[in-house]
Amino acid sequence: MPAELIDGRAIAKKIRADVAERAKKLAQGGLRPGLAVVMVGDNPASAVYTAAKSKAAEEAGFYSLNLRLPADTSEADLLSRVDALNSDPKIHGILVQMPLPKQIDPDTVIRRIDPKKDVDGFHPVNVGKMLIGERDGFIPCTPAGIQVLLKESGVKTPGKDCVIIGRSNIVGKPMAALMMQDNENANCTVTVCHRRTVDLKAHTRAADILIVAAGRPRIVTADMVKPGAVVIDVGTNRVNDPSTKSGTRLQGDVDFESVSEIASKITPVPGGVGPMTIAMLMANTVRAAEMTVR
Ligand code: NAP
């Protein structure tokens, strides 16, 4: 495997150690960062994600509030919970786990969170700040984590062609907005591909940096990658695997075995982008707390 592995676990560990240090400093001044994680219903995947986020918050020394509401919670009830968290001085970051049950409109909920506590970075105020390059908002955790992965693994981004597969509001679009900014960790020429892209391979073959967030197992194969490219695999697809105890395993959007033979650097799944998402959530939360004392 000639490609160098980008170790998301190791980089995330560094970020979380820095966050814990900053939380300790705040605590010395009498302020403990607080993160509220709200989950509605009993989606098993959401339960795993919210438990991991609350655990990471505790490990960072935060006050951690894990609010689990029944699946038949009304939109009005959830909004009043958000209002209460918005005005709770112990809470600096609020995260409402998606997806929500069908009676609740996710956009209404996202817009109700105080932008200063929107540590997921999904509120339109924060999305707008990110797009115009203002630095006092919050950046969505997964693309923010990918930018840190690139920086920490020594990838020089200015002038590079960055191709992103996927245009979701949580990964693809913010990733494009970040990589096109005028700064040393960006300055890329960005292309965004989606299901209506006519010749996907023609675009991916031109990428110096290829970021794949399609949610389709092994959609990117070696013939689609330029030799020496940096490949970031965001995909987390649960696929059947009778050889494992659970009968399933996580599979990225990239065919790791073949692509790692020609890429210069590549993220594994698991252990690449995933750990960074939680680390960046902690970083956003400690920053939200720091901003209340500045
Ligand atoms: P999403 O909302 O389903 O968006 C997928 C995007 O990929 C869409 O824009 C879609 O195009 C595009 N796409 C799908 N199939 C394609 C194809 N064959 N060719 C070109 N484009 C294609 O997914 P998401 O929320 O962004 O997540 C993407 C993946 O990342 C999922 O596997 C998710 O689990 C994973 N994820 C991981 C983390 C982490 O922390 N590791 C965080 C977030 C997401 P259209 O817009 O045309 O439909």
mmCIF file of C-alpha atoms and ligand atoms in Angstrom:
data_model
loop_
_atom_site.group_PDB
_atom_site.id
_atom_site.type_symbol
_atom_site.label_atom_id
_atom_site.label_comp_id
_atom_site.label_asym_id
_atom_site.label_seq_id
_atom_site.Cartn_x
_atom_site.Cartn_y
_atom_site.Cartn_z
ATOM 1 C CA MET A 1 0.000 0.000 0.000
ATOM 2 C CA PRO A 2 2.001 3.056 -1.116
ATOM 3 C CA ALA A 3 -0.543 5.588 0.214
ATOM 4 C CA GLU A 4 0.172 7.098 3.597
ATOM 5 C CA LEU A 5 -2.680 6.513 6.026
ATOM 6 C CA ILE A 6 -4.265 9.666 7.484
ATOM 7 C CA ASP A 7 -4.853 8.620 11.083
ATOM 8 C CA GLY A 8 -8.058 10.378 12.163
ATOM 9 C CA ARG A 9 -7.987 8.771 15.608
ATOM 10 C CA ALA A 10 -4.536 10.160 16.417
ATOM 11 C CA ILE A 11 -5.341 13.659 15.098
ATOM 12 C CA ALA A 12 -8.704 13.686 16.908
ATOM 13 C CA LYS A 13 -6.937 12.709 20.134
ATOM 14 C CA LYS A 14 -4.688 15.772 19.830
ATOM 15 C CA ILE A 15 -7.701 18.046 19.240
ATOM 16 C CA ARG A 16 -9.546 16.578 22.218
ATOM 17 C CA ALA A 17 -6.510 16.995 24.485
ATOM 18 C CA ASP A 18 -6.346 20.671 23.467
ATOM 19 C CA VAL A 19 -10.093 21.050 24.121
ATOM 20 C CA ALA A 20 -9.734 19.475 27.587
ATOM 21 C CA GLU A 21 -6.892 21.892 28.367
ATOM 22 C CA ARG A 22 -9.026 24.892 27.310
ATOM 23 C CA ALA A 23 -11.972 23.566 29.355
ATOM 24 C CA LYS A 24 -9.668 23.288 32.370
ATOM 25 C CA LYS A 25 -8.578 26.917 31.980
ATOM 26 C CA LEU A 26 -12.219 28.035 31.781
ATOM 27 C CA ALA A 27 -13.070 25.956 34.856
ATOM 28 C CA GLN A 28 -10.290 27.739 36.774
ATOM 29 C CA GLY A 29 -12.208 30.926 36.055
ATOM 30 C CA GLY A 30 -15.438 29.326 37.287
ATOM 31 C CA LEU A 31 -16.936 28.462 33.884
ATOM 32 C CA ARG A 32 -17.611 24.864 32.886
ATOM 33 C CA PRO A 33 -18.492 24.393 29.200
ATOM 34 C CA GLY A 34 -21.882 22.704 28.822
ATOM 35 C CA LEU A 35 -23.159 20.625 25.897
ATOM 36 C CA ALA A 36 -26.794 19.542 25.516
ATOM 37 C CA VAL A 37 -27.423 16.593 23.202
ATOM 38 C CA VAL A 38 -31.101 16.161 22.349
ATOM 39 C CA MET A 39 -32.477 13.025 20.755
ATOM 40 C CA VAL A 40 -36.119 12.403 19.819
ATOM 41 C CA GLY A 41 -37.252 8.802 19.365
ATOM 42 C CA ASP A 42 -35.225 5.612 19.547
ATOM 43 C CA ASN A 43 -33.316 5.335 16.274
ATOM 44 C CA PRO A 44 -30.494 2.889 17.228
ATOM 45 C CA ALA A 45 -27.833 4.647 15.110
ATOM 46 C CA SER A 46 -28.760 8.025 16.665
ATOM 47 C CA ALA A 47 -28.535 6.458 20.138
ATOM 48 C CA VAL A 48 -24.963 5.333 19.388
ATOM 49 C CA TYR A 49 -23.972 8.763 18.019
ATOM 50 C CA THR A 50 -25.527 10.749 20.897
ATOM 51 C CA ALA A 51 -23.961 8.452 23.519
ATOM 52 C CA ALA A 52 -20.533 8.927 21.881
ATOM 53 C CA LYS A 53 -20.966 12.726 21.838
ATOM 54 C CA SER A 54 -22.054 12.887 25.491
ATOM 55 C CA LYS A 55 -19.166 10.618 26.518
ATOM 56 C CA ALA A 56 -16.661 12.798 24.658
ATOM 57 C CA ALA A 57 -18.128 15.869 26.391
ATOM 58 C CA GLU A 58 -17.666 14.270 29.804
ATOM 59 C CA GLU A 59 -14.100 13.237 28.944
ATOM 60 C CA ALA A 60 -13.347 16.855 27.988
ATOM 61 C CA GLY A 61 -14.550 17.947 31.444
ATOM 62 C CA PHE A 62 -17.772 19.524 30.157
ATOM 63 C CA TYR A 63 -21.147 19.586 31.837
ATOM 64 C CA SER A 64 -23.049 17.128 29.637
ATOM 65 C CA LEU A 65 -26.833 17.010 29.349
ATOM 66 C CA ASN A 66 -28.285 14.091 27.404
ATOM 67 C CA LEU A 67 -31.977 14.724 26.740
ATOM 68 C CA ARG A 68 -33.947 11.804 25.290
ATOM 69 C CA LEU A 69 -37.515 12.573 24.268
ATOM 70 C CA PRO A 70 -40.213 10.098 23.171
ATOM 71 C CA ALA A 71 -40.851 9.478 19.453
ATOM 72 C CA ASP A 72 -44.295 11.147 19.640
ATOM 73 C CA THR A 73 -42.873 14.462 20.949
ATOM 74 C CA SER A 74 -44.604 17.357 19.182
ATOM 75 C CA GLU A 75 -42.692 20.058 17.310
ATOM 76 C CA ALA A 76 -44.001 22.660 19.793
ATOM 77 C CA ASP A 77 -42.689 20.609 22.725
ATOM 78 C CA LEU A 78 -39.246 20.213 21.146
ATOM 79 C CA LEU A 79 -39.115 23.936 20.334
ATOM 80 C CA SER A 80 -39.916 24.832 23.936
ATOM 81 C CA ARG A 81 -37.091 22.515 25.083
ATOM 82 C CA VAL A 82 -34.749 24.312 22.680
ATOM 83 C CA ASP A 83 -35.919 27.688 24.050
ATOM 84 C CA ALA A 84 -35.144 26.510 27.584
ATOM 85 C CA LEU A 85 -31.645 25.381 26.548
ATOM 86 C CA ASN A 86 -31.094 28.680 24.683
ATOM 87 C CA SER A 87 -31.640 30.565 27.941
ATOM 88 C CA ASP A 88 -29.830 28.106 30.236
ATOM 89 C CA PRO A 89 -26.479 29.686 31.263
ATOM 90 C CA LYS A 90 -24.989 26.232 32.012
ATOM 91 C CA ILE A 91 -25.409 25.238 28.346
ATOM 92 C CA HIS A 92 -23.035 26.652 25.710
ATOM 93 C CA GLY A 93 -23.676 24.187 22.900
ATOM 94 C CA ILE A 94 -26.934 22.603 21.717
ATOM 95 C CA LEU A 95 -27.122 19.696 19.337
ATOM 96 C CA VAL A 96 -30.379 18.154 18.139
ATOM 97 C CA GLN A 97 -29.635 14.751 16.642
ATOM 98 C CA MET A 98 -31.031 14.138 13.156
ATOM 99 C CA PRO A 99 -33.137 12.528 11.783
ATOM 100 C CA LEU A 100 -36.216 13.743 13.651
ATOM 101 C CA PRO A 101 -39.617 12.000 13.605
ATOM 102 C CA LYS A 102 -41.809 13.065 10.665
ATOM 103 C CA GLN A 103 -44.115 15.347 12.714
ATOM 104 C CA ILE A 104 -41.128 17.677 13.367
ATOM 105 C CA ASP A 105 -39.641 19.940 10.695
ATOM 106 C CA PRO A 106 -35.829 19.815 11.109
ATOM 107 C CA ASP A 107 -35.306 23.259 9.536
ATOM 108 C CA THR A 108 -37.669 24.885 12.043
ATOM 109 C CA VAL A 109 -35.739 23.285 14.901
ATOM 110 C CA ILE A 110 -32.324 24.270 13.511
ATOM 111 C CA ARG A 111 -33.505 27.881 13.090
ATOM 112 C CA ARG A 112 -34.723 27.961 16.706
ATOM 113 C CA ILE A 113 -31.302 27.179 18.201
ATOM 114 C CA ASP A 114 -29.451 30.330 19.283
ATOM 115 C CA PRO A 115 -26.715 30.735 16.605
ATOM 116 C CA LYS A 116 -24.226 31.359 19.448
ATOM 117 C CA LYS A 117 -25.019 27.860 20.796
ATOM 118 C CA ASP A 118 -25.324 26.178 17.387
ATOM 119 C CA VAL A 119 -22.200 24.008 17.716
ATOM 120 C CA ASP A 120 -23.300 21.842 14.772
ATOM 121 C CA GLY A 121 -23.000 24.945 12.562
ATOM 122 C CA PHE A 122 -26.279 24.285 10.729
ATOM 123 C CA HIS A 123 -28.139 27.537 11.559
ATOM 124 C CA PRO A 124 -28.451 29.798 8.478
ATOM 125 C CA VAL A 125 -26.587 32.571 10.327
ATOM 126 C CA ASN A 126 -23.575 30.302 10.790
ATOM 127 C CA VAL A 127 -23.851 28.890 7.256
ATOM 128 C CA GLY A 128 -23.840 32.461 5.910
ATOM 129 C CA LYS A 129 -20.848 33.470 8.035
ATOM 130 C CA MET A 130 -18.903 30.437 6.819
ATOM 131 C CA LEU A 131 -19.705 31.240 3.190
ATOM 132 C CA ILE A 132 -18.534 34.835 3.402
ATOM 133 C CA GLY A 133 -15.452 33.778 5.364
ATOM 134 C CA GLU A 134 -16.352 35.361 8.723
ATOM 135 C CA ARG A 135 -14.591 33.507 11.500
ATOM 136 C CA ASP A 136 -16.852 34.187 14.476
ATOM 137 C CA GLY A 137 -19.487 31.583 13.546
ATOM 138 C CA PHE A 138 -19.497 27.795 13.868
ATOM 139 C CA ILE A 139 -18.434 25.496 11.046
ATOM 140 C CA PRO A 140 -20.149 22.111 10.601
ATOM 141 C CA CYS A 141 -18.061 19.471 12.370
ATOM 142 C CA THR A 142 -17.409 16.961 9.576
ATOM 143 C CA PRO A 143 -16.030 19.414 6.963
ATOM 144 C CA ALA A 144 -14.168 21.336 9.686
ATOM 145 C CA GLY A 145 -12.586 18.040 10.771
ATOM 146 C CA ILE A 146 -11.588 17.183 7.199
ATOM 147 C CA GLN A 147 -9.835 20.531 6.833
ATOM 148 C CA VAL A 148 -7.895 19.802 10.034
ATOM 149 C CA LEU A 149 -7.011 16.299 8.763
ATOM 150 C CA LEU A 150 -5.570 17.827 5.579
ATOM 151 C CA LYS A 151 -3.592 20.437 7.508
ATOM 152 C CA GLU A 152 -2.259 18.010 10.127
ATOM 153 C CA SER A 153 -1.151 15.533 7.481
ATOM 154 C CA GLY A 154 0.840 18.207 5.668
ATOM 155 C CA VAL A 155 -1.337 18.524 2.561
ATOM 156 C CA LYS A 156 -0.698 21.868 0.872
ATOM 157 C CA THR A 157 -4.090 22.935 -0.464
ATOM 158 C CA PRO A 158 -3.528 26.311 -2.243
ATOM 159 C CA GLY A 159 -3.912 26.023 -6.000
ATOM 160 C CA LYS A 160 -5.049 22.379 -5.852
ATOM 161 C CA ASP A 161 -8.072 20.980 -7.648
ATOM 162 C CA CYS A 162 -10.447 19.721 -4.977
ATOM 163 C CA VAL A 163 -13.341 17.541 -6.127
ATOM 164 C CA ILE A 164 -16.169 16.757 -3.724
ATOM 165 C CA ILE A 165 -18.763 14.045 -4.364
ATOM 166 C CA GLY A 166 -21.962 15.017 -2.529
ATOM 167 C CA ARG A 167 -23.791 18.294 -1.952
ATOM 168 C CA SER A 168 -25.581 17.757 1.366
ATOM 169 C CA ASN A 169 -25.965 20.642 3.786
ATOM 170 C CA ILE A 170 -23.948 18.797 6.427
ATOM 171 C CA VAL A 171 -20.942 17.675 4.361
ATOM 172 C CA GLY A 172 -20.676 18.491 0.643
ATOM 173 C CA LYS A 173 -21.850 22.122 0.519
ATOM 174 C CA PRO A 174 -19.974 23.359 3.607
ATOM 175 C CA MET A 175 -16.870 21.419 2.461
ATOM 176 C CA ALA A 176 -16.974 23.287 -0.859
ATOM 177 C CA ALA A 177 -17.473 26.612 0.916
ATOM 178 C CA LEU A 178 -14.446 25.965 3.153
ATOM 179 C CA MET A 179 -12.061 24.768 0.448
ATOM 180 C CA MET A 180 -12.737 27.770 -1.813
ATOM 181 C CA GLN A 181 -11.940 30.369 0.886
ATOM 182 C CA ASP A 182 -8.927 32.634 0.531
ATOM 183 C CA ASN A 183 -6.665 31.184 3.232
ATOM 184 C CA GLU A 184 -3.665 28.868 3.525
ATOM 185 C CA ASN A 185 -5.781 25.825 4.486
ATOM 186 C CA ALA A 186 -7.998 26.267 1.442
ATOM 187 C CA ASN A 187 -7.527 28.300 -1.763
ATOM 188 C CA CYS A 188 -8.560 25.294 -3.862
ATOM 189 C CA THR A 189 -10.364 25.250 -7.171
ATOM 190 C CA VAL A 190 -13.475 23.355 -6.143
ATOM 191 C CA THR A 191 -15.793 21.083 -8.130
ATOM 192 C CA VAL A 192 -18.915 19.590 -6.538
ATOM 193 C CA CYS A 193 -20.374 16.398 -8.075
ATOM 194 C CA HIS A 194 -23.819 14.878 -7.449
ATOM 195 C CA ARG A 195 -26.182 12.361 -9.006
ATOM 196 C CA ARG A 196 -26.823 14.550 -12.038
ATOM 197 C CA THR A 197 -23.115 14.897 -12.792
ATOM 198 C CA VAL A 198 -22.713 13.464 -16.280
ATOM 199 C CA ASP A 199 -19.182 12.034 -16.255
ATOM 200 C CA LEU A 200 -18.196 11.531 -12.620
ATOM 201 C CA LYS A 201 -14.912 9.819 -13.483
ATOM 202 C CA ALA A 202 -13.742 12.706 -15.682
ATOM 203 C CA HIS A 203 -14.071 14.994 -12.652
ATOM 204 C CA THR A 204 -12.620 12.668 -10.023
ATOM 205 C CA ARG A 205 -9.604 11.854 -12.250
ATOM 206 C CA ALA A 206 -8.748 15.566 -12.273
ATOM 207 C CA ALA A 207 -8.733 15.841 -8.470
ATOM 208 C CA ASP A 208 -5.589 16.524 -6.464
ATOM 209 C CA ILE A 209 -7.802 16.252 -3.383
ATOM 210 C CA LEU A 210 -10.856 13.989 -3.662
ATOM 211 C CA ILE A 211 -13.446 14.152 -0.886
ATOM 212 C CA VAL A 212 -16.169 11.517 -1.135
ATOM 213 C CA ALA A 213 -19.444 11.962 0.762
ATOM 214 C CA ALA A 214 -22.023 10.102 -1.312
ATOM 215 C CA GLY A 215 -23.172 7.425 1.131
ATOM 216 C CA ARG A 216 -22.636 4.740 -1.543
ATOM 217 C CA PRO A 217 -20.293 1.873 -0.643
ATOM 218 C CA ARG A 218 -17.179 1.689 -2.856
ATOM 219 C CA ILE A 219 -18.497 4.214 -5.391
ATOM 220 C CA VAL A 220 -14.895 5.376 -5.989
ATOM 221 C CA THR A 221 -12.575 2.809 -7.533
ATOM 222 C CA ALA A 222 -8.880 3.086 -8.460
ATOM 223 C CA ASP A 223 -9.570 3.894 -12.132
ATOM 224 C CA MET A 224 -11.394 7.066 -10.952
ATOM 225 C CA VAL A 225 -8.430 8.463 -9.009
ATOM 226 C CA LYS A 226 -5.426 10.430 -10.268
ATOM 227 C CA PRO A 227 -2.148 8.799 -9.157
ATOM 228 C CA GLY A 228 -0.804 10.687 -6.132
ATOM 229 C CA ALA A 229 -4.149 12.236 -5.163
ATOM 230 C CA VAL A 230 -5.175 12.734 -1.537
ATOM 231 C CA VAL A 231 -8.411 10.805 -0.893
ATOM 232 C CA ILE A 232 -10.770 11.572 1.985
ATOM 233 C CA ASP A 233 -13.537 9.016 2.520
ATOM 234 C CA VAL A 234 -16.496 10.405 4.479
ATOM 235 C CA GLY A 235 -18.834 7.481 3.775
ATOM 236 C CA THR A 236 -20.017 5.298 6.615
ATOM 237 C CA ASN A 237 -22.152 2.569 5.105
ATOM 238 C CA ARG A 238 -23.198 -0.449 7.125
ATOM 239 C CA VAL A 239 -22.870 -3.486 4.867
ATOM 240 C CA ASN A 240 -23.444 -7.198 5.462
ATOM 241 C CA ASP A 241 -20.370 -9.206 6.366
ATOM 242 C CA PRO A 242 -20.997 -12.755 7.565
ATOM 243 C CA SER A 243 -17.332 -13.035 8.665
ATOM 244 C CA THR A 244 -17.910 -10.563 11.535
ATOM 245 C CA LYS A 245 -19.613 -11.340 14.856
ATOM 246 C CA SER A 246 -22.418 -8.826 14.258
ATOM 247 C CA GLY A 247 -22.848 -9.886 10.628
ATOM 248 C CA THR A 248 -22.204 -6.300 9.434
ATOM 249 C CA ARG A 249 -19.307 -3.878 9.147
ATOM 250 C CA LEU A 250 -18.643 -0.266 8.200
ATOM 251 C CA GLN A 251 -17.689 0.341 4.568
ATOM 252 C CA GLY A 252 -16.542 3.664 3.151
ATOM 253 C CA ASP A 253 -17.514 5.214 -0.176
ATOM 254 C CA VAL A 254 -14.010 4.452 -1.477
ATOM 255 C CA ASP A 255 -12.680 1.048 -2.514
ATOM 256 C CA PHE A 256 -9.822 1.327 -0.023
ATOM 257 C CA GLU A 257 -7.817 -1.710 -1.193
ATOM 258 C CA SER A 258 -7.405 -0.569 -4.806
ATOM 259 C CA VAL A 259 -7.383 3.216 -4.243
ATOM 260 C CA SER A 260 -4.719 3.031 -1.530
ATOM 261 C CA GLU A 261 -2.383 1.556 -4.186
ATOM 262 C CA ILE A 262 -2.370 4.788 -6.197
ATOM 263 C CA ALA A 263 -3.313 7.629 -3.809
ATOM 264 C CA SER A 264 -0.569 9.492 -1.937
ATOM 265 C CA LYS A 265 -2.620 9.799 1.271
ATOM 266 C CA ILE A 266 -5.939 8.236 2.249
ATOM 267 C CA THR A 267 -8.308 8.066 5.218
ATOM 268 C CA PRO A 268 -9.484 4.656 6.428
ATOM 269 C CA VAL A 269 -13.082 3.791 7.412
ATOM 270 C CA PRO A 270 -13.423 3.519 10.330
ATOM 271 C CA GLY A 271 -10.692 5.638 11.938
ATOM 272 C CA GLY A 272 -10.512 8.527 9.462
ATOM 273 C CA VAL A 273 -13.137 11.257 9.270
ATOM 274 C CA GLY A 274 -15.496 9.822 11.942
ATOM 275 C CA PRO A 275 -13.355 10.551 15.045
ATOM 276 C CA MET A 276 -12.740 14.098 13.767
ATOM 277 C CA THR A 277 -16.450 14.901 13.651
ATOM 278 C CA ILE A 278 -16.813 14.356 17.396
ATOM 279 C CA ALA A 279 -13.517 16.122 18.161
ATOM 280 C CA MET A 280 -14.663 19.214 16.225
ATOM 281 C CA LEU A 281 -17.987 19.201 18.072
ATOM 282 C CA MET A 282 -16.019 19.414 21.323
ATOM 283 C CA ALA A 283 -13.828 22.179 19.848
ATOM 284 C CA ASN A 284 -16.924 24.164 18.803
ATOM 285 C CA THR A 285 -18.446 23.744 22.276
ATOM 286 C CA VAL A 286 -15.378 24.936 24.173
ATOM 287 C CA ARG A 287 -15.177 27.912 21.787
ATOM 288 C CA ALA A 288 -18.857 28.693 22.425
ATOM 289 C CA ALA A 289 -18.078 28.801 26.153
ATOM 290 C CA GLU A 290 -14.940 30.922 25.621
ATOM 291 C CA MET A 291 -16.969 33.396 23.542
ATOM 292 C CA THR A 292 -19.252 34.090 26.517
ATOM 293 C CA VAL A 293 -16.324 35.506 28.527
ATOM 294 C CA ARG A 294 -14.727 37.573 25.757
HETATM 295 P P1 NAP B 1 -26.668 12.603 1.759
HETATM 296 O O1 NAP B 1 -27.414 13.718 2.374
HETATM 297 O O2 NAP B 1 -27.378 11.347 1.383
HETATM 298 O O3 NAP B 1 -25.968 13.181 0.437
HETATM 299 C C1 NAP B 1 -25.294 12.344 -0.462
HETATM 300 C C2 NAP B 1 -24.832 13.174 -1.631
HETATM 301 O O4 NAP B 1 -24.113 12.305 -2.507
HETATM 302 C C3 NAP B 1 -25.963 13.796 -2.441
HETATM 303 O O5 NAP B 1 -25.629 15.129 -2.783
HETATM 304 C C4 NAP B 1 -26.042 12.906 -3.677
HETATM 305 O O6 NAP B 1 -26.433 13.602 -4.850
HETATM 306 C C5 NAP B 1 -24.611 12.441 -3.824
HETATM 307 N N1 NAP B 1 -24.558 11.149 -4.495
HETATM 308 C C6 NAP B 1 -25.155 9.995 -4.103
HETATM 309 N N2 NAP B 1 -24.899 9.032 -4.998
HETATM 310 C C7 NAP B 1 -24.127 9.579 -5.959
HETATM 311 C C8 NAP B 1 -23.569 9.091 -7.165
HETATM 312 N N3 NAP B 1 -23.752 7.837 -7.547
HETATM 313 N N4 NAP B 1 -22.823 9.939 -7.911
HETATM 314 C C9 NAP B 1 -22.639 11.217 -7.539
HETATM 315 N N5 NAP B 1 -23.162 11.753 -6.403
HETATM 316 C C10 NAP B 1 -23.897 10.932 -5.638
HETATM 317 O O7 NAP B 1 -25.439 12.143 2.634
HETATM 318 P P2 NAP B 1 -24.532 12.939 3.715
HETATM 319 O O8 NAP B 1 -25.327 13.198 4.919
HETATM 320 O O9 NAP B 1 -23.790 14.045 3.062
HETATM 321 O O10 NAP B 1 -23.492 11.781 4.059
HETATM 322 C C11 NAP B 1 -22.706 11.162 3.079
HETATM 323 C C12 NAP B 1 -21.980 9.964 3.699
HETATM 324 O O11 NAP B 1 -21.116 10.435 4.703
HETATM 325 C C13 NAP B 1 -22.901 8.947 4.386
HETATM 326 O O12 NAP B 1 -22.328 7.649 4.249
HETATM 327 C C14 NAP B 1 -22.864 9.364 5.835
HETATM 328 O O13 NAP B 1 -23.131 8.290 6.714
HETATM 329 C C15 NAP B 1 -21.428 9.800 5.939
HETATM 330 N N6 NAP B 1 -21.179 10.775 7.020
HETATM 331 C C16 NAP B 1 -20.157 10.482 7.851
HETATM 332 C C17 NAP B 1 -19.833 11.360 8.840
HETATM 333 C C18 NAP B 1 -18.692 11.048 9.745
HETATM 334 O O14 NAP B 1 -18.533 11.693 10.752
HETATM 335 N N7 NAP B 1 -17.863 10.063 9.387
HETATM 336 C C19 NAP B 1 -20.556 12.546 9.013
HETATM 337 C C20 NAP B 1 -21.592 12.840 8.124
HETATM 338 C C21 NAP B 1 -21.879 11.931 7.112
HETATM 339 P P3 NAP B 1 -27.876 14.316 -5.028
HETATM 340 O O15 NAP B 1 -27.789 15.603 -4.255
HETATM 341 O O16 NAP B 1 -27.987 14.549 -6.495
HETATM 342 O O17 NAP B 1 -28.891 13.364 -4.477
#
